[in-house]
Short mmCIF file of N, CA and C in Angstrom, two decimals:
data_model
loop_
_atom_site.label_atom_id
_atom_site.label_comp_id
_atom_site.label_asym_id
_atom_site.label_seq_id
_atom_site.Cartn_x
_atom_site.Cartn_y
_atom_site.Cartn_z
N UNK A 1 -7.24 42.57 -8.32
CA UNK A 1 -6.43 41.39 -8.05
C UNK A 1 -6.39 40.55 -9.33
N UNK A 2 -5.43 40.22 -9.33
CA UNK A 2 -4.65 39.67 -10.78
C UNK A 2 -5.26 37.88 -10.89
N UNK A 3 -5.51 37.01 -11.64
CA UNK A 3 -6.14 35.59 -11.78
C UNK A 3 -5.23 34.97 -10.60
N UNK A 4 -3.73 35.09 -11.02
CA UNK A 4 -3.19 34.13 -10.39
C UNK A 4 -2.61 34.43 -9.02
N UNK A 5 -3.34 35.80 -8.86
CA UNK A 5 -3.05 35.95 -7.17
C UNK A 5 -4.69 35.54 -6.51
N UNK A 6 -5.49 35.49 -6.84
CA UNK A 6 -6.64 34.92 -6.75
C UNK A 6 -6.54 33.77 -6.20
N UNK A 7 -6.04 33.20 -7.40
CA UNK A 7 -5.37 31.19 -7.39
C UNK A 7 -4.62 31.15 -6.57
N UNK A 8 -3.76 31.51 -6.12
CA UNK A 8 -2.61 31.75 -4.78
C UNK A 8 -3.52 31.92 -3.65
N UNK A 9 -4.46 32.75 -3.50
CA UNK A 9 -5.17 33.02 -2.39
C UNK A 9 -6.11 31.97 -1.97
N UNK A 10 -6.86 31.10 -3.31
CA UNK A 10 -7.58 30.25 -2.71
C UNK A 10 -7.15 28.85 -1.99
N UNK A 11 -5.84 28.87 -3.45
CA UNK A 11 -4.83 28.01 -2.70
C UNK A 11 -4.56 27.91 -1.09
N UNK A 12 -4.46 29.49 -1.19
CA UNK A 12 -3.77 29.59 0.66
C UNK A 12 -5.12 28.89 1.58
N UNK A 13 -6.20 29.48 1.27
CA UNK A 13 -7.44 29.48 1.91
C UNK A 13 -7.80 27.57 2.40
N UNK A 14 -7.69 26.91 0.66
CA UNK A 14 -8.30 25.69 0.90
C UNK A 14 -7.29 25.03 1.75
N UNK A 15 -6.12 25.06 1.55
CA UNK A 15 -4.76 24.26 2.49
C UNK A 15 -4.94 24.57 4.18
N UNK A 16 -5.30 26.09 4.14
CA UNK A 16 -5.28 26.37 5.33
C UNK A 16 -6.57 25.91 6.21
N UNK A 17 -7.70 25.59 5.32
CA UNK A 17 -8.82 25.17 6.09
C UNK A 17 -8.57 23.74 6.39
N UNK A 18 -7.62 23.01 5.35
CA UNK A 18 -7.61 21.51 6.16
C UNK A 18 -6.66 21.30 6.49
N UNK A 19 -5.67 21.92 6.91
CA UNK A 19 -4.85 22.13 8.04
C UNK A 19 -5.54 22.12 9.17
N UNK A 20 -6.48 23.59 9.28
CA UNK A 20 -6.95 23.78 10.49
C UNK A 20 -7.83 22.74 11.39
N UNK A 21 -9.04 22.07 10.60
CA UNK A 21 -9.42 21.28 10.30
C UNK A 21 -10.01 19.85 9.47
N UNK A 22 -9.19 19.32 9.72
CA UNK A 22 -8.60 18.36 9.08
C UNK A 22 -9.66 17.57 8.80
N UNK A 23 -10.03 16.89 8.01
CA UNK A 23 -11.35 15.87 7.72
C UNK A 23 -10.73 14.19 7.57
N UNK A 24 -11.58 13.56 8.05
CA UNK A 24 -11.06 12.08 8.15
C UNK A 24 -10.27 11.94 9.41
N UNK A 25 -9.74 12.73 10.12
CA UNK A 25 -8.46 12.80 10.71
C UNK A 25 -9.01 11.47 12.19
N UNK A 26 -8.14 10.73 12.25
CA UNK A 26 -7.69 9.56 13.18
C UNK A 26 -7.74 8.33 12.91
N UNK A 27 -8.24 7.16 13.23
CA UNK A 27 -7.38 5.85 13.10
C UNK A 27 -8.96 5.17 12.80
N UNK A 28 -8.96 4.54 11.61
CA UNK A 28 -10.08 3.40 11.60
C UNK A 28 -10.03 2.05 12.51
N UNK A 29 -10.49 1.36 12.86
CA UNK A 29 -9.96 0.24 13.80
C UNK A 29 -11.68 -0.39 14.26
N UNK A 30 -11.71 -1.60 13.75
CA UNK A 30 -10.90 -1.99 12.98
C UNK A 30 -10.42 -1.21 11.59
N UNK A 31 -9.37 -1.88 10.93
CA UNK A 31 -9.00 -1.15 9.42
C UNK A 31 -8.60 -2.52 8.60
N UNK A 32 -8.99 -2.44 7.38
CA UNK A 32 -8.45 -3.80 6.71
C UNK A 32 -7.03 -3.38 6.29
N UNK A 33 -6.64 -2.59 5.67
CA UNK A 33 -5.02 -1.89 5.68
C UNK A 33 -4.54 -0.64 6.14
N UNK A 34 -3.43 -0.76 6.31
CA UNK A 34 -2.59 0.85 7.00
C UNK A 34 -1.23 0.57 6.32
N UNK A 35 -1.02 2.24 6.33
CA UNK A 35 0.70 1.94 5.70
C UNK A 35 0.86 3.31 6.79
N UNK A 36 2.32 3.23 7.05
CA UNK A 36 2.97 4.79 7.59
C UNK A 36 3.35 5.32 6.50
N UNK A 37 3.83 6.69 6.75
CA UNK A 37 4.59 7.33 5.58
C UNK A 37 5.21 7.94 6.33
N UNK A 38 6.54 8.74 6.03
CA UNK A 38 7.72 9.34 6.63
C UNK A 38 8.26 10.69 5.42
N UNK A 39 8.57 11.68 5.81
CA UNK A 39 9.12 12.48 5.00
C UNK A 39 10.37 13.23 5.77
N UNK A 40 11.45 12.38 5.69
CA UNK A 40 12.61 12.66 6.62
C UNK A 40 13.09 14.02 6.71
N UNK A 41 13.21 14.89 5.44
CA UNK A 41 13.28 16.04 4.90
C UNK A 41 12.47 17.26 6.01
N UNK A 42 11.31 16.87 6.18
CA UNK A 42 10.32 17.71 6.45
C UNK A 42 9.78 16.83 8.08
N UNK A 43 10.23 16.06 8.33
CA UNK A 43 9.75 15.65 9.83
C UNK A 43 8.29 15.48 9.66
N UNK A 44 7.63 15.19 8.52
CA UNK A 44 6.07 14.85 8.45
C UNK A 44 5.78 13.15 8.85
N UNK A 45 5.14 12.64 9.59
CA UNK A 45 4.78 11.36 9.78
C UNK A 45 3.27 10.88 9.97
N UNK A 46 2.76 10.45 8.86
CA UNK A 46 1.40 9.98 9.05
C UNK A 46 1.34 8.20 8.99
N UNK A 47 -0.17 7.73 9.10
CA UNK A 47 -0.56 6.76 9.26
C UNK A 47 -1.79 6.73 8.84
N UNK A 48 -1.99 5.86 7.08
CA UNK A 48 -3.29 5.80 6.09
C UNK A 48 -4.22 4.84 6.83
N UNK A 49 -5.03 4.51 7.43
CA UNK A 49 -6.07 3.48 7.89
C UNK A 49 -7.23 3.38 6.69
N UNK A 50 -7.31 2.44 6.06
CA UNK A 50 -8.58 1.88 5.37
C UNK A 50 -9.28 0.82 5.08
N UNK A 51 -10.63 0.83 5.16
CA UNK A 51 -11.34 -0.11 4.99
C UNK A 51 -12.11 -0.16 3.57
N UNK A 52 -11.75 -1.47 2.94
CA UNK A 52 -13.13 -1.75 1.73
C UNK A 52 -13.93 -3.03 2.00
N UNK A 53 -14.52 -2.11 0.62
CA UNK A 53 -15.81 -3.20 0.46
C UNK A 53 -15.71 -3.31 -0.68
N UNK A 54 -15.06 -5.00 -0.81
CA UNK A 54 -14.48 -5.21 -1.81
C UNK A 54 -13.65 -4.68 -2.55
N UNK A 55 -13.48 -4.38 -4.03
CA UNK A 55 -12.67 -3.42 -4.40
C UNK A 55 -12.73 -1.59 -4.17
N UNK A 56 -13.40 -1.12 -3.34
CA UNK A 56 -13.88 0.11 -3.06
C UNK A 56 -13.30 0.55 -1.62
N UNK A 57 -12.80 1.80 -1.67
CA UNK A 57 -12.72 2.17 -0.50
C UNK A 57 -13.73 2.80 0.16
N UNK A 58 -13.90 2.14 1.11
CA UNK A 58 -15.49 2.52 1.82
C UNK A 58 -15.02 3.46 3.24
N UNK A 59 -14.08 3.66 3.63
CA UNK A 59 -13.75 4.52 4.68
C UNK A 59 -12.20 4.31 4.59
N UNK A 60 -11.84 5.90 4.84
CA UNK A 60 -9.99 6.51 5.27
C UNK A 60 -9.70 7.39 6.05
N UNK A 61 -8.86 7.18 6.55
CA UNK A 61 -8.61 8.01 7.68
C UNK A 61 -7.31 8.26 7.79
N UNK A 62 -6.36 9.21 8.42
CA UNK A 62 -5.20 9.24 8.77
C UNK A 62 -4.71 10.42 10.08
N UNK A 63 -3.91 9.87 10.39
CA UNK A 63 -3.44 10.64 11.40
C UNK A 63 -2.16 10.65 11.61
N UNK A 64 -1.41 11.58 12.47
CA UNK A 64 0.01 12.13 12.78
C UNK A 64 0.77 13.46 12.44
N UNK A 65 1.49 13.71 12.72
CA UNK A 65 2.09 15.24 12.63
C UNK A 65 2.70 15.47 11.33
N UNK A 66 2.31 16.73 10.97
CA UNK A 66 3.51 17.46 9.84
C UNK A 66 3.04 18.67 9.46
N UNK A 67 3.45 19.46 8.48
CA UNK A 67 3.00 20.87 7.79
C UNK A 67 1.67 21.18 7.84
N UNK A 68 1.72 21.76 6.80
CA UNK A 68 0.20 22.18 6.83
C UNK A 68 0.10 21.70 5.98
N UNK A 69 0.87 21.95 4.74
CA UNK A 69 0.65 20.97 3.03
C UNK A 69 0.71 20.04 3.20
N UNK A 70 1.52 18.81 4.25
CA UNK A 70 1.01 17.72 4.42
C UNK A 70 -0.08 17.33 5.19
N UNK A 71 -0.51 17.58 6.02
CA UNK A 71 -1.99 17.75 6.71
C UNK A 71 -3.19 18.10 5.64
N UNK A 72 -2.86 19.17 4.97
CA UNK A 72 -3.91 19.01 4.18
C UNK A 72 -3.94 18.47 2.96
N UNK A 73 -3.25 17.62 2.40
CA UNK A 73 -3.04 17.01 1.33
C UNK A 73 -3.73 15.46 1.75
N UNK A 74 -3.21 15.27 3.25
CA UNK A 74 -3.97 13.85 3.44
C UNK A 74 -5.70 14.32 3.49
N UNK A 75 -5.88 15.37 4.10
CA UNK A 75 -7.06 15.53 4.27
C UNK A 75 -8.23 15.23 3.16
N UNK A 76 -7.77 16.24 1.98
CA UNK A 76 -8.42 16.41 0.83
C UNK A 76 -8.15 15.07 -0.11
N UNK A 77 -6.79 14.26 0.08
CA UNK A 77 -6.81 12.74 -0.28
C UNK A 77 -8.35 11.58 0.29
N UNK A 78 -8.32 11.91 1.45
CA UNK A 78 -9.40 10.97 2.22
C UNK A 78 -11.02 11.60 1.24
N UNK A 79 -11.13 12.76 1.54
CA UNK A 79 -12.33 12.77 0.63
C UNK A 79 -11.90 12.59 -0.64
N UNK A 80 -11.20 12.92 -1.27
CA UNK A 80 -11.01 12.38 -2.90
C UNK A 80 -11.63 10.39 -3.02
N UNK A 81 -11.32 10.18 -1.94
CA UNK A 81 -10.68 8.35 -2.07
C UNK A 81 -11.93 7.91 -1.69
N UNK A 82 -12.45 8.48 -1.35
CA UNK A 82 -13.61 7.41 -0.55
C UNK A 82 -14.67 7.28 -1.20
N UNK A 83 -15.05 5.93 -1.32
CA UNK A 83 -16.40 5.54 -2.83
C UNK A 83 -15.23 5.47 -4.24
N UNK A 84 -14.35 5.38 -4.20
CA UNK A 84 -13.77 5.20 -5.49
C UNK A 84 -12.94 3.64 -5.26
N UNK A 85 -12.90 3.22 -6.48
CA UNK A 85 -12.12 1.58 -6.64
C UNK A 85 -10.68 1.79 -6.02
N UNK A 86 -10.20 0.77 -5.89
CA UNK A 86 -8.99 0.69 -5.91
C UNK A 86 -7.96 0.87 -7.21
N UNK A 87 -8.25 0.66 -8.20
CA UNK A 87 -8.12 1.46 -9.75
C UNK A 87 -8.04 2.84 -10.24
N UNK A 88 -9.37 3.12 -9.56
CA UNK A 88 -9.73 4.77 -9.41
C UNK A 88 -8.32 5.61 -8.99
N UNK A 89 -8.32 4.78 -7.43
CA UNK A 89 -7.62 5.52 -6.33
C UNK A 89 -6.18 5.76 -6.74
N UNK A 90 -5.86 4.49 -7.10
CA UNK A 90 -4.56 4.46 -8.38
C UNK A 90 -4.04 5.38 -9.27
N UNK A 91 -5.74 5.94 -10.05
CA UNK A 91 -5.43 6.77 -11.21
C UNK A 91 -5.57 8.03 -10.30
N UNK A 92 -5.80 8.31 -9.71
CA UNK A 92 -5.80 9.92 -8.82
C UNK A 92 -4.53 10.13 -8.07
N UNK A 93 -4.23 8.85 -7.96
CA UNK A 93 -2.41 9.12 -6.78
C UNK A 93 -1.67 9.57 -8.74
N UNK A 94 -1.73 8.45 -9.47
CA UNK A 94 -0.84 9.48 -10.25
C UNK A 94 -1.08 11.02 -11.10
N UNK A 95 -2.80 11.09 -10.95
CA UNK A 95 -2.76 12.78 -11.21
C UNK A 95 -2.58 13.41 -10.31
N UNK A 96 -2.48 13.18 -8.99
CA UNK A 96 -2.18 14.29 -7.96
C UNK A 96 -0.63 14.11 -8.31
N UNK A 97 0.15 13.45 -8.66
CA UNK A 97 1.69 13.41 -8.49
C UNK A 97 2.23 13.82 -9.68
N UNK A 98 1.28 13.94 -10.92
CA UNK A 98 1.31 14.89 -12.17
C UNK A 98 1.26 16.26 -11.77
N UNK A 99 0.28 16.48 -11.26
CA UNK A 99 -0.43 18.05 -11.09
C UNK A 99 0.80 18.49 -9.66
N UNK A 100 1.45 17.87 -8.83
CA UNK A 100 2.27 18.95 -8.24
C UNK A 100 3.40 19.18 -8.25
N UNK A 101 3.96 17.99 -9.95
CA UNK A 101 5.34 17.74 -10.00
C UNK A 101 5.47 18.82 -10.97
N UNK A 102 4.04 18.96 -11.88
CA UNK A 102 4.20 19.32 -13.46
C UNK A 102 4.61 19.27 -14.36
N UNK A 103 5.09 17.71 -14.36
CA UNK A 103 5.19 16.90 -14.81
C UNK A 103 4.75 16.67 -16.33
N UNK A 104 3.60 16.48 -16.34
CA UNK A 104 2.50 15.70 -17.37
C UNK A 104 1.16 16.79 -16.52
N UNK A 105 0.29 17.14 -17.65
CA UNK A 105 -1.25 17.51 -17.28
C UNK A 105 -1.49 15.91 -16.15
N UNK A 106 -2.15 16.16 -15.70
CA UNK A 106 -3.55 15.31 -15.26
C UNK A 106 -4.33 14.65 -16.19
N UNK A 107 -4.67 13.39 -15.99
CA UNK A 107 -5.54 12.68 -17.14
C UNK A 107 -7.18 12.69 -16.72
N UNK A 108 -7.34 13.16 -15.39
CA UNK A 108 -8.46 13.30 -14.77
C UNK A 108 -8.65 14.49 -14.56
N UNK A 109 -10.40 14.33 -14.02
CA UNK A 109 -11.07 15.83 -13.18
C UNK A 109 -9.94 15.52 -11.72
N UNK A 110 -9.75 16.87 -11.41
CA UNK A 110 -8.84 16.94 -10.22
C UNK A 110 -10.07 17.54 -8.86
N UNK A 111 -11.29 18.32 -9.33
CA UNK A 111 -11.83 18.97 -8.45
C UNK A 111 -10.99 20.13 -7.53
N UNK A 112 -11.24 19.92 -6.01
CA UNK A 112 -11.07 20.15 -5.12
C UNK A 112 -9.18 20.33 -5.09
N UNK A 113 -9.18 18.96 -5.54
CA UNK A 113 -7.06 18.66 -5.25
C UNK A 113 -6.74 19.57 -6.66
N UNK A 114 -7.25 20.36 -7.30
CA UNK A 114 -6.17 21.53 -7.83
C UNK A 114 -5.60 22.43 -7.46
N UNK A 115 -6.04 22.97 -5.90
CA UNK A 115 -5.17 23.50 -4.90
C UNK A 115 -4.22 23.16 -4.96
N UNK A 116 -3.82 21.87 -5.07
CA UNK A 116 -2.70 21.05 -4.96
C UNK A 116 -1.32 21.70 -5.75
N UNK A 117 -1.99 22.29 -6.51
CA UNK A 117 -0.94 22.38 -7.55
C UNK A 117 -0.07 23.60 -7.78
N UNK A 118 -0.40 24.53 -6.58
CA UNK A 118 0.33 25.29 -5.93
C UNK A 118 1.76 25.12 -5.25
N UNK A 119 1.50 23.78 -4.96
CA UNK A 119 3.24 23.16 -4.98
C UNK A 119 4.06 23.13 -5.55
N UNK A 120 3.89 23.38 -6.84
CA UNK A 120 4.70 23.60 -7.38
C UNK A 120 5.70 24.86 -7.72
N UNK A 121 5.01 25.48 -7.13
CA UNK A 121 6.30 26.65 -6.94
C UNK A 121 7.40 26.77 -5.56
N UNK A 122 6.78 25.46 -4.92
CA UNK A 122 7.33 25.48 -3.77
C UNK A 122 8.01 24.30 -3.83
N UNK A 123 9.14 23.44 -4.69
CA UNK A 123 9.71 22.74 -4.97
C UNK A 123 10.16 21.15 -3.66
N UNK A 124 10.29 22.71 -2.88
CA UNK A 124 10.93 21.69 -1.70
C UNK A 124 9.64 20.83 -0.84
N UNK A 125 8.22 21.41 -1.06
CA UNK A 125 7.19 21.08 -0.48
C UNK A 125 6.50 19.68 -1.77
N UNK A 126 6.67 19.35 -2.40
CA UNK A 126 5.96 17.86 -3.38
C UNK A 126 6.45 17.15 -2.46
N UNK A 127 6.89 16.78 -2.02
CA UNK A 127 7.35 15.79 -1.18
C UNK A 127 6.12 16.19 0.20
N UNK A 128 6.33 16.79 0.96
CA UNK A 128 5.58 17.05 1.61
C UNK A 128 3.63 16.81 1.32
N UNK A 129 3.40 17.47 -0.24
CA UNK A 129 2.09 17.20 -0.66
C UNK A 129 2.06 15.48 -1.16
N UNK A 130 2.91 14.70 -1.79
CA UNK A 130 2.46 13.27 -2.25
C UNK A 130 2.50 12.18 -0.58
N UNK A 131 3.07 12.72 0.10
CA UNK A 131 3.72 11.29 1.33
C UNK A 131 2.13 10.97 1.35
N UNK A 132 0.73 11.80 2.12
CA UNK A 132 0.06 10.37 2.31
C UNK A 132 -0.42 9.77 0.60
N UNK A 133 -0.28 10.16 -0.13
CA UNK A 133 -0.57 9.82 -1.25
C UNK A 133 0.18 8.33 -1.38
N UNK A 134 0.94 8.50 -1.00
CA UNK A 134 2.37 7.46 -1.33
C UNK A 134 1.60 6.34 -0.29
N UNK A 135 1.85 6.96 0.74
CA UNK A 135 0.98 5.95 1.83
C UNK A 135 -0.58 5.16 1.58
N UNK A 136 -0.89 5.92 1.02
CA UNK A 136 -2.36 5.29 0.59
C UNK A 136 -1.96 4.42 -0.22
N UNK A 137 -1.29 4.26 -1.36
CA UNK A 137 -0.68 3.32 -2.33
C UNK A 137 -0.08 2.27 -1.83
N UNK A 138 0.46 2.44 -0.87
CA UNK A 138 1.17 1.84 -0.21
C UNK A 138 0.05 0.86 0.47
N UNK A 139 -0.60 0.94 1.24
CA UNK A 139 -1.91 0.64 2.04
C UNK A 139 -2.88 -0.39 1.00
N UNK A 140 -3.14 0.02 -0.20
CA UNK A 140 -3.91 -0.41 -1.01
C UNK A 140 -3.16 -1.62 -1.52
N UNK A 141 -1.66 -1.57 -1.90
CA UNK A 141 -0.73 -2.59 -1.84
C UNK A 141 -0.78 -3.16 -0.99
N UNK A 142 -0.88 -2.96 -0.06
CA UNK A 142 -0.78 -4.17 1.20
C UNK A 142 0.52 -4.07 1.76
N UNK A 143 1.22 -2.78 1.62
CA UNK A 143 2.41 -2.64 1.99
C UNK A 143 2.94 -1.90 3.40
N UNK A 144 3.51 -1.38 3.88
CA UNK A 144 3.09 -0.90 5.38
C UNK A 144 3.94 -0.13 6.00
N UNK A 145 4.99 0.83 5.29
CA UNK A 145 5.57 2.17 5.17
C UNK A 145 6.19 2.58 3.99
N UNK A 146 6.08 3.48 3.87
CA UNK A 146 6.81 4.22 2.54
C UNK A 146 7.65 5.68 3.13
N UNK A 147 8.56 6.07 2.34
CA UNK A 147 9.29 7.19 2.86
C UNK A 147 9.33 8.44 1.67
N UNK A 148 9.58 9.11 1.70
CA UNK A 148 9.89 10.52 0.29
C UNK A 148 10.88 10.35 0.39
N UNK A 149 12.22 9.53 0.64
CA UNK A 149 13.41 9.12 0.04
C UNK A 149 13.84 8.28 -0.76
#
């Protein structure tokens, strides 16, 4: 087996495990912010719930229907985010939106979210992988839906 069917495979593997099971998955409440997100394209609809402490996100959560790349993109977002600043969280929404546009390298360690970057051969799916991304930004703004349109 060839590197980048390897990389394809783990790809498949890690997406498909937080698809299946999803981590973080449902509603903080209380929550100090929430944003929705919408991906009209793809019928994906989530909802970011988070709480800090102080500038830190100390717990995230999200929930609602869509793909599997969107399901697991919020998933592996919530552990990325949690214990990191609001700065941090900032600089990781724009390397995850580097790494699946391909855009620009990443200015950060990506870990785990370099799966991510398997999207990119799937053009029509970035949209699908950034929405809760977008939503979390959104949330951290203090803002309270965002769309992939």
């Amino acid at each position: 087996m060839s590197l980048s069917e390897e990389l394809r495979q783990l790809y498949q593997e890690v997406i498909l495990d937080h698809y299946k099971r999803p981590r973080n998955f449902g509603k903080l409440d209380p929550a100090d912010r929430r944003a929705q997100g919408y991906n009209p394209l793809c019928g994906d609809q989530l909802e970011v719930t988070l709480r800090l402490d102080g500038d830190r996100v100390d717990e995230v959560c999200f929930e609602g229907a869509g793909c599997a790349i969107s399901t697991a993109s919020a998933s592996l977002m919530t552990e990325a985010v949690k214990g990191k600043t609001q700065a941090e969280a900032e600089a990781l929404f724009q390397d995850v939106q580097q790494l699946v546009t391909g855009a620009e390298p990443p200015t950060g360690e990506m870990g785990k979210l370099e799966v991510l970057a398997g999207v990119r051969d799937y053009p029509v799916r970035i949209k699908c992988a950034i929405l809760a991304w977008h939503a979390l930004r959104s949330a951290l703004e203090e803002g309270d839906q965002v769309t992939t349109e």
